[in-house]
């Protein structure tokens, strides 16, 4: 059992969430409500039956259900409601700043206009007290040509998202498959990130950095298989957006006691804690912190470091970043007495 004082500190500390797929925040109850509103039929009889299907064995077994869940999203209001629900839940966990992935291809492939997707998600961000920005993510199981077409469609709305990411099935879809489209995104001035080293090898982390020129790595936990890469990530202060509950649910680690978060911190890496797809993996930000601190020998100093890392790695203007870092330090100064 986690020490109640440490638990309270974790719950109350100001947080940045840098790895959340908005479609992965869609709770079964909202999936059913939207299915009803939009007359979409689901291959599950009830909320309980859907939840019972969340027994994943690897990334692909999750993605199949995740894309099926997203099929209920049709109108701008659906995207708004999903995002508003996430931001409200995040605020309850004292998330002050969120950088939110969205997967436009999951929706445009079903005939939903990209404007509908972006406007709904963006409007909910504007209406929230949480500082929230968006990262458009390409699906790596699709072609680079498809990613280029998506970028073209999304460019009229470029003031509504600040970054570009890469997600979906990692193995067999290495970063270099998207070299040209990421080069174009860099030219256009977007902040760049990519999922790498979740199920894929350390080599994918290297090519994400060297070929795609990303500034942060999403997941990246497999970097420890390569000592030189580990040292490089620490030296160059390349942040990893780690998602502990996701890693256990998708069997990257067999149980939380085997998670390498502490090793990453001890190696000097700017590791952060995030929820990934909270509706599917059993928890939001506080659940992720509590589960890792319960299972691993982590204490108050690690909590402060993780909270600071989140804001340090955020794509925020320097003054805003400093304001959040000062807030973290003031919180821990008060917690120590
Ligand atoms: N990995 C890859 N693709 C994803 C994930 C993930 O953890 N979540 C949503 N899409
Ligand atoms: Zn992810």
mmCIF file with all atom_site columns, N, CA and C in Angstrom, residues 125-194:
data_model
loop_
_atom_site.group_PDB
_atom_site.id
_atom_site.type_symbol
_atom_site.label_atom_id
_atom_site.label_alt_id
_atom_site.label_comp_id
_atom_site.label_asym_id
_atom_site.label_entity_id
_atom_site.label_seq_id
_atom_site.pdbx_PDB_ins_code
_atom_site.Cartn_x
_atom_site.Cartn_y
_atom_site.Cartn_z
_atom_site.occupancy
_atom_site.B_iso_or_equiv
_atom_site.pdbx_formal_charge
_atom_site.auth_seq_id
_atom_site.auth_comp_id
_atom_site.auth_asym_id
_atom_site.auth_atom_id
_atom_site.pdbx_PDB_model_num
ATOM 1   N N  . UNK A 1 125 ? -11.015 22.520 -26.262 1.00 0.00 ? 125 UNK A N  1
ATOM 2   C CA . UNK A 1 125 ? -9.762  22.992 -25.643 1.00 0.00 ? 125 UNK A CA 1
ATOM 3   C C  . UNK A 1 125 ? -9.886  24.462 -25.267 1.00 0.00 ? 125 UNK A C  1
ATOM 4   N N  . UNK A 1 126 ? -10.480 25.247 -26.143 1.00 0.00 ? 126 UNK A N  1
ATOM 5   C CA . UNK A 1 126 ? -10.651 26.684 -25.884 1.00 0.00 ? 126 UNK A CA 1
ATOM 6   C C  . UNK A 1 126 ? -11.547 26.931 -24.682 1.00 0.00 ? 126 UNK A C  1
ATOM 7   N N  . UNK A 1 127 ? -12.546 26.062 -24.498 1.00 0.00 ? 127 UNK A N  1
ATOM 8   C CA . UNK A 1 127 ? -13.525 26.248 -23.428 1.00 0.00 ? 127 UNK A CA 1
ATOM 9   C C  . UNK A 1 127 ? -13.049 25.725 -22.074 1.00 0.00 ? 127 UNK A C  1
ATOM 10  N N  . UNK A 1 128 ? -11.877 25.074 -22.026 1.00 0.00 ? 128 UNK A N  1
ATOM 11  C CA . UNK A 1 128 ? -11.422 24.435 -20.782 1.00 0.00 ? 128 UNK A CA 1
ATOM 12  C C  . UNK A 1 128 ? -10.470 25.335 -20.001 1.00 0.00 ? 128 UNK A C  1
ATOM 13  N N  . UNK A 1 129 ? -10.504 25.256 -18.679 1.00 0.00 ? 129 UNK A N  1
ATOM 14  C CA . UNK A 1 129 ? -9.507  25.981 -17.888 1.00 0.00 ? 129 UNK A CA 1
ATOM 15  C C  . UNK A 1 129 ? -8.107  25.351 -17.967 1.00 0.00 ? 129 UNK A C  1
ATOM 16  N N  . UNK A 1 130 ? -8.017  24.098 -18.440 1.00 0.00 ? 130 UNK A N  1
ATOM 17  C CA . UNK A 1 130 ? -6.715  23.448 -18.621 1.00 0.00 ? 130 UNK A CA 1
ATOM 18  C C  . UNK A 1 130 ? -6.069  24.051 -19.875 1.00 0.00 ? 130 UNK A C  1
ATOM 19  N N  . UNK A 1 131 ? -4.785  24.368 -19.806 1.00 0.00 ? 131 UNK A N  1
ATOM 20  C CA . UNK A 1 131 ? -4.046  24.794 -21.003 1.00 0.00 ? 131 UNK A CA 1
ATOM 21  C C  . UNK A 1 131 ? -3.939  23.560 -21.906 1.00 0.00 ? 131 UNK A C  1
ATOM 22  N N  . UNK A 1 132 ? -4.465  23.649 -23.118 1.00 0.00 ? 132 UNK A N  1
ATOM 23  C CA . UNK A 1 132 ? -4.499  22.441 -23.963 1.00 0.00 ? 132 UNK A CA 1
ATOM 24  C C  . UNK A 1 132 ? -4.115  22.789 -25.398 1.00 0.00 ? 132 UNK A C  1
ATOM 25  N N  . UNK A 1 133 ? -3.185  21.999 -25.965 1.00 0.00 ? 133 UNK A N  1
ATOM 26  C CA . UNK A 1 133 ? -2.774  22.168 -27.360 1.00 0.00 ? 133 UNK A CA 1
ATOM 27  C C  . UNK A 1 133 ? -2.873  20.815 -28.059 1.00 0.00 ? 133 UNK A C  1
ATOM 28  N N  . UNK A 1 134 ? -2.815  20.843 -29.384 1.00 0.00 ? 134 UNK A N  1
ATOM 29  C CA . UNK A 1 134 ? -3.094  19.631 -30.154 1.00 0.00 ? 134 UNK A CA 1
ATOM 30  C C  . UNK A 1 134 ? -1.914  19.195 -31.016 1.00 0.00 ? 134 UNK A C  1
ATOM 31  N N  . UNK A 1 135 ? -1.792  17.874 -31.162 1.00 0.00 ? 135 UNK A N  1
ATOM 32  C CA . UNK A 1 135 ? -0.776  17.263 -32.026 1.00 0.00 ? 135 UNK A CA 1
ATOM 33  C C  . UNK A 1 135 ? -1.487  16.326 -33.001 1.00 0.00 ? 135 UNK A C  1
ATOM 34  N N  . UNK A 1 136 ? -1.394  16.641 -34.273 1.00 0.00 ? 136 UNK A N  1
ATOM 35  C CA . UNK A 1 136 ? -2.004  15.799 -35.320 1.00 0.00 ? 136 UNK A CA 1
ATOM 36  C C  . UNK A 1 136 ? -1.094  14.591 -35.540 1.00 0.00 ? 136 UNK A C  1
ATOM 37  N N  . UNK A 1 137 ? -1.663  13.403 -35.426 1.00 0.00 ? 137 UNK A N  1
ATOM 38  C CA . UNK A 1 137 ? -0.837  12.198 -35.511 1.00 0.00 ? 137 UNK A CA 1
ATOM 39  C C  . UNK A 1 137 ? -1.166  11.393 -36.765 1.00 0.00 ? 137 UNK A C  1
ATOM 40  N N  . UNK A 1 138 ? -0.132  11.022 -37.514 1.00 0.00 ? 138 UNK A N  1
ATOM 41  C CA . UNK A 1 138 ? -0.324  10.150 -38.677 1.00 0.00 ? 138 UNK A CA 1
ATOM 42  C C  . UNK A 1 138 ? -0.367  8.691  -38.226 1.00 0.00 ? 138 UNK A C  1
ATOM 43  N N  . UNK A 1 139 ? -1.190  7.898  -38.909 1.00 0.00 ? 139 UNK A N  1
ATOM 44  C CA . UNK A 1 139 ? -1.254  6.459  -38.631 1.00 0.00 ? 139 UNK A CA 1
ATOM 45  C C  . UNK A 1 139 ? -0.172  5.755  -39.452 1.00 0.00 ? 139 UNK A C  1
ATOM 46  N N  . UNK A 1 140 ? 0.755   5.091  -38.753 1.00 0.00 ? 140 UNK A N  1
ATOM 47  C CA . UNK A 1 140 ? 1.925   4.541  -39.446 1.00 0.00 ? 140 UNK A CA 1
ATOM 48  C C  . UNK A 1 140 ? 1.628   3.254  -40.210 1.00 0.00 ? 140 UNK A C  1
ATOM 49  N N  . UNK A 1 141 ? 0.452   2.625  -39.957 1.00 0.00 ? 141 UNK A N  1
ATOM 50  C CA . UNK A 1 141 ? 0.127   1.435  -40.763 1.00 0.00 ? 141 UNK A CA 1
ATOM 51  C C  . UNK A 1 141 ? -0.379  1.847  -42.144 1.00 0.00 ? 141 UNK A C  1
ATOM 52  N N  . UNK A 1 142 ? -0.696  3.139  -42.328 1.00 0.00 ? 142 UNK A N  1
ATOM 53  C CA . UNK A 1 142 ? -1.095  3.628  -43.651 1.00 0.00 ? 142 UNK A CA 1
ATOM 54  C C  . UNK A 1 142 ? 0.154   4.158  -44.375 1.00 0.00 ? 142 UNK A C  1
ATOM 55  N N  . UNK A 1 143 ? -0.019  4.521  -45.654 1.00 0.00 ? 143 UNK A N  1
ATOM 56  C CA . UNK A 1 143 ? 1.148   4.908  -46.456 1.00 0.00 ? 143 UNK A CA 1
ATOM 57  C C  . UNK A 1 143 ? 1.578   6.347  -46.167 1.00 0.00 ? 143 UNK A C  1
ATOM 58  N N  . UNK A 1 144 ? 2.797   6.667  -46.593 1.00 0.00 ? 144 UNK A N  1
ATOM 59  C CA . UNK A 1 144 ? 3.272   8.047  -46.476 1.00 0.00 ? 144 UNK A CA 1
ATOM 60  C C  . UNK A 1 144 ? 2.448   8.968  -47.376 1.00 0.00 ? 144 UNK A C  1
ATOM 61  N N  . UNK A 1 145 ? 2.004   8.425  -48.502 1.00 0.00 ? 145 UNK A N  1
ATOM 62  C CA . UNK A 1 145 ? 1.164   9.200  -49.419 1.00 0.00 ? 145 UNK A CA 1
ATOM 63  C C  . UNK A 1 145 ? -0.141  9.625  -48.718 1.00 0.00 ? 145 UNK A C  1
ATOM 64  N N  . UNK A 1 146 ? -0.715  8.721  -47.966 1.00 0.00 ? 146 UNK A N  1
ATOM 65  C CA . UNK A 1 146 ? -1.930  9.011  -47.198 1.00 0.00 ? 146 UNK A CA 1
ATOM 66  C C  . UNK A 1 146 ? -1.653  10.101 -46.148 1.00 0.00 ? 146 UNK A C  1
ATOM 67  N N  . UNK A 1 147 ? -0.472  10.020 -45.525 1.00 0.00 ? 147 UNK A N  1
ATOM 68  C CA . UNK A 1 147 ? -0.097  11.050 -44.544 1.00 0.00 ? 147 UNK A CA 1
ATOM 69  C C  . UNK A 1 147 ? 0.030   12.416 -45.226 1.00 0.00 ? 147 UNK A C  1
ATOM 70  N N  . UNK A 1 148 ? 0.644   12.445 -46.397 1.00 0.00 ? 148 UNK A N  1
ATOM 71  C CA . UNK A 1 148 ? 0.763   13.703 -47.158 1.00 0.00 ? 148 UNK A CA 1
ATOM 72  C C  . UNK A 1 148 ? -0.623  14.276 -47.486 1.00 0.00 ? 148 UNK A C  1
ATOM 73  N N  . UNK A 1 149 ? -1.542  13.407 -47.903 1.00 0.00 ? 149 UNK A N  1
ATOM 74  C CA . UNK A 1 149 ? -2.896  13.862 -48.255 1.00 0.00 ? 149 UNK A CA 1
ATOM 75  C C  . UNK A 1 149 ? -3.598  14.429 -47.013 1.00 0.00 ? 149 UNK A C  1
ATOM 76  N N  . UNK A 1 150 ? -3.373  13.784 -45.858 1.00 0.00 ? 150 UNK A N  1
ATOM 77  C CA . UNK A 1 150 ? -3.970  14.252 -44.599 1.00 0.00 ? 150 UNK A CA 1
ATOM 78  C C  . UNK A 1 150 ? -3.398  15.616 -44.211 1.00 0.00 ? 150 UNK A C  1
ATOM 79  N N  . UNK A 1 151 ? -2.087  15.769 -44.361 1.00 0.00 ? 151 UNK A N  1
ATOM 80  C CA . UNK A 1 151 ? -1.442  17.053 -44.058 1.00 0.00 ? 151 UNK A CA 1
ATOM 81  C C  . UNK A 1 151 ? -2.044  18.157 -44.926 1.00 0.00 ? 151 UNK A C  1
ATOM 82  N N  . UNK A 1 152 ? -2.199  17.871 -46.194 1.00 0.00 ? 152 UNK A N  1
ATOM 83  C CA . UNK A 1 152 ? -2.770  18.836 -47.149 1.00 0.00 ? 152 UNK A CA 1
ATOM 84  C C  . UNK A 1 152 ? -4.168  19.275 -46.700 1.00 0.00 ? 152 UNK A C  1
ATOM 85  N N  . UNK A 1 153 ? -4.978  18.294 -46.311 1.00 0.00 ? 153 UNK A N  1
ATOM 86  C CA . UNK A 1 153 ? -6.354  18.587 -45.865 1.00 0.00 ? 153 UNK A CA 1
ATOM 87  C C  . UNK A 1 153 ? -6.366  19.391 -44.568 1.00 0.00 ? 153 UNK A C  1
ATOM 88  N N  . UNK A 1 154 ? -5.354  19.158 -43.725 1.00 0.00 ? 154 UNK A N  1
ATOM 89  C CA . UNK A 1 154 ? -5.341  19.784 -42.395 1.00 0.00 ? 154 UNK A CA 1
ATOM 90  C C  . UNK A 1 154 ? -4.710  21.177 -42.412 1.00 0.00 ? 154 UNK A C  1
ATOM 91  N N  . UNK A 1 155 ? -3.959  21.505 -43.452 1.00 0.00 ? 155 UNK A N  1
ATOM 92  C CA . UNK A 1 155 ? -3.201  22.766 -43.449 1.00 0.00 ? 155 UNK A CA 1
ATOM 93  C C  . UNK A 1 155 ? -4.065  24.029 -43.336 1.00 0.00 ? 155 UNK A C  1
ATOM 94  N N  . UNK A 1 156 ? -5.280  24.049 -43.901 1.00 0.00 ? 156 UNK A N  1
ATOM 95  C CA . UNK A 1 156 ? -6.095  25.256 -43.696 1.00 0.00 ? 156 UNK A CA 1
ATOM 96  C C  . UNK A 1 156 ? -6.391  25.544 -42.212 1.00 0.00 ? 156 UNK A C  1
ATOM 97  N N  . UNK A 1 157 ? -6.222  24.558 -41.352 1.00 0.00 ? 157 UNK A N  1
ATOM 98  C CA . UNK A 1 157 ? -6.539  24.723 -39.915 1.00 0.00 ? 157 UNK A CA 1
ATOM 99  C C  . UNK A 1 157 ? -5.267  24.700 -39.069 1.00 0.00 ? 157 UNK A C  1
ATOM 100 N N  . UNK A 1 158 ? -4.150  25.040 -39.655 1.00 0.00 ? 158 UNK A N  1
ATOM 101 C CA . UNK A 1 158 ? -2.859  24.827 -38.992 1.00 0.00 ? 158 UNK A CA 1
ATOM 102 C C  . UNK A 1 158 ? -2.667  25.660 -37.734 1.00 0.00 ? 158 UNK A C  1
ATOM 103 N N  . UNK A 1 159 ? -3.429  26.720 -37.583 1.00 0.00 ? 159 UNK A N  1
ATOM 104 C CA . UNK A 1 159 ? -3.314  27.513 -36.345 1.00 0.00 ? 159 UNK A CA 1
ATOM 105 C C  . UNK A 1 159 ? -3.959  26.799 -35.156 1.00 0.00 ? 159 UNK A C  1
ATOM 106 N N  . UNK A 1 160 ? -4.610  25.664 -35.399 1.00 0.00 ? 160 UNK A N  1
ATOM 107 C CA . UNK A 1 160 ? -5.304  24.967 -34.307 1.00 0.00 ? 160 UNK A CA 1
ATOM 108 C C  . UNK A 1 160 ? -4.525  23.763 -33.753 1.00 0.00 ? 160 UNK A C  1
ATOM 109 N N  . UNK A 1 161 ? -3.389  23.427 -34.326 1.00 0.00 ? 161 UNK A N  1
ATOM 110 C CA . UNK A 1 161 ? -2.542  22.353 -33.772 1.00 0.00 ? 161 UNK A CA 1
ATOM 111 C C  . UNK A 1 161 ? -1.094  22.773 -33.943 1.00 0.00 ? 161 UNK A C  1
ATOM 112 N N  . UNK A 1 162 ? -0.252  22.375 -32.987 1.00 0.00 ? 162 UNK A N  1
ATOM 113 C CA . UNK A 1 162 ? 1.128   22.873 -33.069 1.00 0.00 ? 162 UNK A CA 1
ATOM 114 C C  . UNK A 1 162 ? 2.138   21.804 -33.398 1.00 0.00 ? 162 UNK A C  1
ATOM 115 N N  . UNK A 1 163 ? 1.694   20.537 -33.361 1.00 0.00 ? 163 UNK A N  1
ATOM 116 C CA . UNK A 1 163 ? 2.671   19.472 -33.573 1.00 0.00 ? 163 UNK A CA 1
ATOM 117 C C  . UNK A 1 163 ? 2.150   18.373 -34.471 1.00 0.00 ? 163 UNK A C  1
ATOM 118 N N  . UNK A 1 164 ? 3.116   17.518 -34.863 1.00 0.00 ? 164 UNK A N  1
ATOM 119 C CA . UNK A 1 164 ? 2.818   16.349 -35.686 1.00 0.00 ? 164 UNK A CA 1
ATOM 120 C C  . UNK A 1 164 ? 3.408   15.134 -34.985 1.00 0.00 ? 164 UNK A C  1
ATOM 121 N N  . UNK A 1 165 ? 2.622   14.049 -34.924 1.00 0.00 ? 165 UNK A N  1
ATOM 122 C CA . UNK A 1 165 ? 3.088   12.818 -34.294 1.00 0.00 ? 165 UNK A CA 1
ATOM 123 C C  . UNK A 1 165 ? 2.909   11.622 -35.221 1.00 0.00 ? 165 UNK A C  1
ATOM 124 N N  . UNK A 1 166 ? 3.312   10.461 -34.708 1.00 0.00 ? 166 UNK A N  1
ATOM 125 C CA . UNK A 1 166 ? 3.232   9.219  -35.486 1.00 0.00 ? 166 UNK A CA 1
ATOM 126 C C  . UNK A 1 166 ? 2.839   8.100  -34.534 1.00 0.00 ? 166 UNK A C  1
ATOM 127 N N  . UNK A 1 167 ? 1.683   7.450  -34.811 1.00 0.00 ? 167 UNK A N  1
ATOM 128 C CA . UNK A 1 167 ? 1.251   6.385  -33.908 1.00 0.00 ? 167 UNK A CA 1
ATOM 129 C C  . UNK A 1 167 ? 0.683   5.197  -34.686 1.00 0.00 ? 167 UNK A C  1
ATOM 130 N N  . UNK A 1 168 ? 0.008   4.304  -33.994 1.00 0.00 ? 168 UNK A N  1
ATOM 131 C CA . UNK A 1 168 ? -0.538  3.043  -34.527 1.00 0.00 ? 168 UNK A CA 1
ATOM 132 C C  . UNK A 1 168 ? 0.538   1.946  -34.573 1.00 0.00 ? 168 UNK A C  1
ATOM 133 N N  . UNK A 1 169 ? 0.318   0.921  -35.391 1.00 0.00 ? 169 UNK A N  1
ATOM 134 C CA . UNK A 1 169 ? 1.117   -0.321 -35.337 1.00 0.00 ? 169 UNK A CA 1
ATOM 135 C C  . UNK A 1 169 ? 2.604   -0.066 -35.604 1.00 0.00 ? 169 UNK A C  1
ATOM 136 N N  . UNK A 1 170 ? 3.425   -0.281 -34.588 1.00 0.00 ? 170 UNK A N  1
ATOM 137 C CA . UNK A 1 170 ? 4.837   0.119  -34.708 1.00 0.00 ? 170 UNK A CA 1
ATOM 138 C C  . UNK A 1 170 ? 5.689   -0.880 -35.491 1.00 0.00 ? 170 UNK A C  1
ATOM 139 N N  . UNK A 1 171 ? 5.587   -2.166 -35.110 1.00 0.00 ? 171 UNK A N  1
ATOM 140 C CA . UNK A 1 171 ? 6.472   -3.160 -35.721 1.00 0.00 ? 171 UNK A CA 1
ATOM 141 C C  . UNK A 1 171 ? 6.195   -3.283 -37.225 1.00 0.00 ? 171 UNK A C  1
ATOM 142 N N  . UNK A 1 172 ? 7.246   -3.208 -38.016 1.00 0.00 ? 172 UNK A N  1
ATOM 143 C CA . UNK A 1 172 ? 7.097   -3.281 -39.475 1.00 0.00 ? 172 UNK A CA 1
ATOM 144 C C  . UNK A 1 172 ? 6.801   -1.929 -40.121 1.00 0.00 ? 172 UNK A C  1
ATOM 145 N N  . UNK A 1 173 ? 6.571   -0.902 -39.302 1.00 0.00 ? 173 UNK A N  1
ATOM 146 C CA . UNK A 1 173 ? 6.335   0.448  -39.830 1.00 0.00 ? 173 UNK A CA 1
ATOM 147 C C  . UNK A 1 173 ? 7.335   1.419  -39.215 1.00 0.00 ? 173 UNK A C  1
ATOM 148 N N  . UNK A 1 174 ? 8.602   1.323  -39.609 1.00 0.00 ? 174 UNK A N  1
ATOM 149 C CA . UNK A 1 174 ? 9.650   2.130  -38.973 1.00 0.00 ? 174 UNK A CA 1
ATOM 150 C C  . UNK A 1 174 ? 9.497   3.610  -39.316 1.00 0.00 ? 174 UNK A C  1
ATOM 151 N N  . UNK A 1 175 ? 10.079  4.469  -38.466 1.00 0.00 ? 175 UNK A N  1
ATOM 152 C CA . UNK A 1 175 ? 9.957   5.916  -38.694 1.00 0.00 ? 175 UNK A CA 1
ATOM 153 C C  . UNK A 1 175 ? 10.351  6.348  -40.106 1.00 0.00 ? 175 UNK A C  1
ATOM 154 N N  . UNK A 1 176 ? 11.396  5.736  -40.654 1.00 0.00 ? 176 UNK A N  1
ATOM 155 C CA . UNK A 1 176 ? 11.902  6.203  -41.962 1.00 0.00 ? 176 UNK A CA 1
ATOM 156 C C  . UNK A 1 176 ? 10.881  6.091  -43.082 1.00 0.00 ? 176 UNK A C  1
ATOM 157 N N  . UNK A 1 177 ? 9.820   5.290  -42.870 1.00 0.00 ? 177 UNK A N  1
ATOM 158 C CA . UNK A 1 177 ? 8.726   5.219  -43.847 1.00 0.00 ? 177 UNK A CA 1
ATOM 159 C C  . UNK A 1 177 ? 8.096   6.608  -44.045 1.00 0.00 ? 177 UNK A C  1
ATOM 160 N N  . UNK A 1 178 ? 8.256   7.498  -43.058 1.00 0.00 ? 178 UNK A N  1
ATOM 161 C CA . UNK A 1 178 ? 7.604   8.820  -43.095 1.00 0.00 ? 178 UNK A CA 1
ATOM 162 C C  . UNK A 1 178 ? 8.616   9.966  -43.198 1.00 0.00 ? 178 UNK A C  1
ATOM 163 N N  . UNK A 1 179 ? 9.808   9.659  -43.744 1.00 0.00 ? 179 UNK A N  1
ATOM 164 C CA . UNK A 1 179 ? 10.891  10.655 -43.795 1.00 0.00 ? 179 UNK A CA 1
ATOM 165 C C  . UNK A 1 179 ? 10.475  11.913 -44.541 1.00 0.00 ? 179 UNK A C  1
ATOM 166 N N  . UNK A 1 180 ? 9.849   11.750 -45.709 1.00 0.00 ? 180 UNK A N  1
ATOM 167 C CA . UNK A 1 180 ? 9.552   12.943 -46.527 1.00 0.00 ? 180 UNK A CA 1
ATOM 168 C C  . UNK A 1 180 ? 8.448   13.791 -45.915 1.00 0.00 ? 180 UNK A C  1
ATOM 169 N N  . UNK A 1 181 ? 7.415   13.145 -45.408 1.00 0.00 ? 181 UNK A N  1
ATOM 170 C CA . UNK A 1 181 ? 6.311   13.945 -44.858 1.00 0.00 ? 181 UNK A CA 1
ATOM 171 C C  . UNK A 1 181 ? 6.743   14.665 -43.573 1.00 0.00 ? 181 UNK A C  1
ATOM 172 N N  . UNK A 1 182 ? 7.606   14.031 -42.774 1.00 0.00 ? 182 UNK A N  1
ATOM 173 C CA . UNK A 1 182 ? 8.101   14.727 -41.575 1.00 0.00 ? 182 UNK A CA 1
ATOM 174 C C  . UNK A 1 182 ? 9.028   15.885 -41.967 1.00 0.00 ? 182 UNK A C  1
ATOM 175 N N  . UNK A 1 183 ? 9.821   15.702 -43.040 1.00 0.00 ? 183 UNK A N  1
ATOM 176 C CA . UNK A 1 183 ? 10.683  16.807 -43.495 1.00 0.00 ? 183 UNK A CA 1
ATOM 177 C C  . UNK A 1 183 ? 9.818   18.000 -43.892 1.00 0.00 ? 183 UNK A C  1
ATOM 178 N N  . UNK A 1 184 ? 8.717   17.726 -44.556 1.00 0.00 ? 184 UNK A N  1
ATOM 179 C CA . UNK A 1 184 ? 7.784   18.796 -44.952 1.00 0.00 ? 184 UNK A CA 1
ATOM 180 C C  . UNK A 1 184 ? 7.166   19.470 -43.713 1.00 0.00 ? 184 UNK A C  1
ATOM 181 N N  . UNK A 1 185 ? 6.798   18.659 -42.731 1.00 0.00 ? 185 UNK A N  1
ATOM 182 C CA . UNK A 1 185 ? 6.203   19.212 -41.505 1.00 0.00 ? 185 UNK A CA 1
ATOM 183 C C  . UNK A 1 185 ? 7.207   20.083 -40.759 1.00 0.00 ? 185 UNK A C  1
ATOM 184 N N  . UNK A 1 186 ? 8.470   19.683 -40.798 1.00 0.00 ? 186 UNK A N  1
ATOM 185 C CA . UNK A 1 186 ? 9.520   20.482 -40.140 1.00 0.00 ? 186 UNK A CA 1
ATOM 186 C C  . UNK A 1 186 ? 9.667   21.836 -40.846 1.00 0.00 ? 186 UNK A C  1
ATOM 187 N N  . UNK A 1 187 ? 9.694   21.777 -42.179 1.00 0.00 ? 187 UNK A N  1
ATOM 188 C CA . UNK A 1 187 ? 9.767   23.020 -42.983 1.00 0.00 ? 187 UNK A CA 1
ATOM 189 C C  . UNK A 1 187 ? 8.611   23.968 -42.643 1.00 0.00 ? 187 UNK A C  1
ATOM 190 N N  . UNK A 1 188 ? 7.453   23.370 -42.387 1.00 0.00 ? 188 UNK A N  1
ATOM 191 C CA . UNK A 1 188 ? 6.260   24.163 -42.091 1.00 0.00 ? 188 UNK A CA 1
ATOM 192 C C  . UNK A 1 188 ? 6.268   24.717 -40.665 1.00 0.00 ? 188 UNK A C  1
ATOM 193 N N  . UNK A 1 189 ? 7.239   24.277 -39.861 1.00 0.00 ? 189 UNK A N  1
ATOM 194 C CA . UNK A 1 189 ? 7.397   24.851 -38.521 1.00 0.00 ? 189 UNK A CA 1
ATOM 195 C C  . UNK A 1 189 ? 6.656   24.116 -37.416 1.00 0.00 ? 189 UNK A C  1
ATOM 196 N N  . UNK A 1 190 ? 6.196   22.896 -37.670 1.00 0.00 ? 190 UNK A N  1
ATOM 197 C CA . UNK A 1 190 ? 5.512   22.136 -36.617 1.00 0.00 ? 190 UNK A CA 1
ATOM 198 C C  . UNK A 1 190 ? 6.516   21.536 -35.641 1.00 0.00 ? 190 UNK A C  1
ATOM 199 N N  . UNK A 1 191 ? 6.086   21.347 -34.389 1.00 0.00 ? 191 UNK A N  1
ATOM 200 C CA . UNK A 1 191 ? 6.852   20.585 -33.417 1.00 0.00 ? 191 UNK A CA 1
ATOM 201 C C  . UNK A 1 191 ? 6.651   19.106 -33.762 1.00 0.00 ? 191 UNK A C  1
ATOM 202 N N  . UNK A 1 192 ? 7.717   18.302 -33.632 1.00 0.00 ? 192 UNK A N  1
ATOM 203 C CA . UNK A 1 192 ? 7.642   16.920 -34.107 1.00 0.00 ? 192 UNK A CA 1
ATOM 204 C C  . UNK A 1 192 ? 7.888   15.918 -32.975 1.00 0.00 ? 192 UNK A C  1
ATOM 205 N N  . UNK A 1 193 ? 7.050   14.878 -32.953 1.00 0.00 ? 193 UNK A N  1
ATOM 206 C CA . UNK A 1 193 ? 7.225   13.758 -32.018 1.00 0.00 ? 193 UNK A CA 1
ATOM 207 C C  . UNK A 1 193 ? 6.881   12.466 -32.771 1.00 0.00 ? 193 UNK A C  1
ATOM 208 N N  . UNK A 1 194 ? 7.271   11.332 -32.208 1.00 0.00 ? 194 UNK A N  1
ATOM 209 C CA . UNK A 1 194 ? 6.872   10.044 -32.798 1.00 0.00 ? 194 UNK A CA 1
ATOM 210 C C  . UNK A 1 194 ? 6.864   8.979  -31.707 1.00 0.00 ? 194 UNK A C  1
#
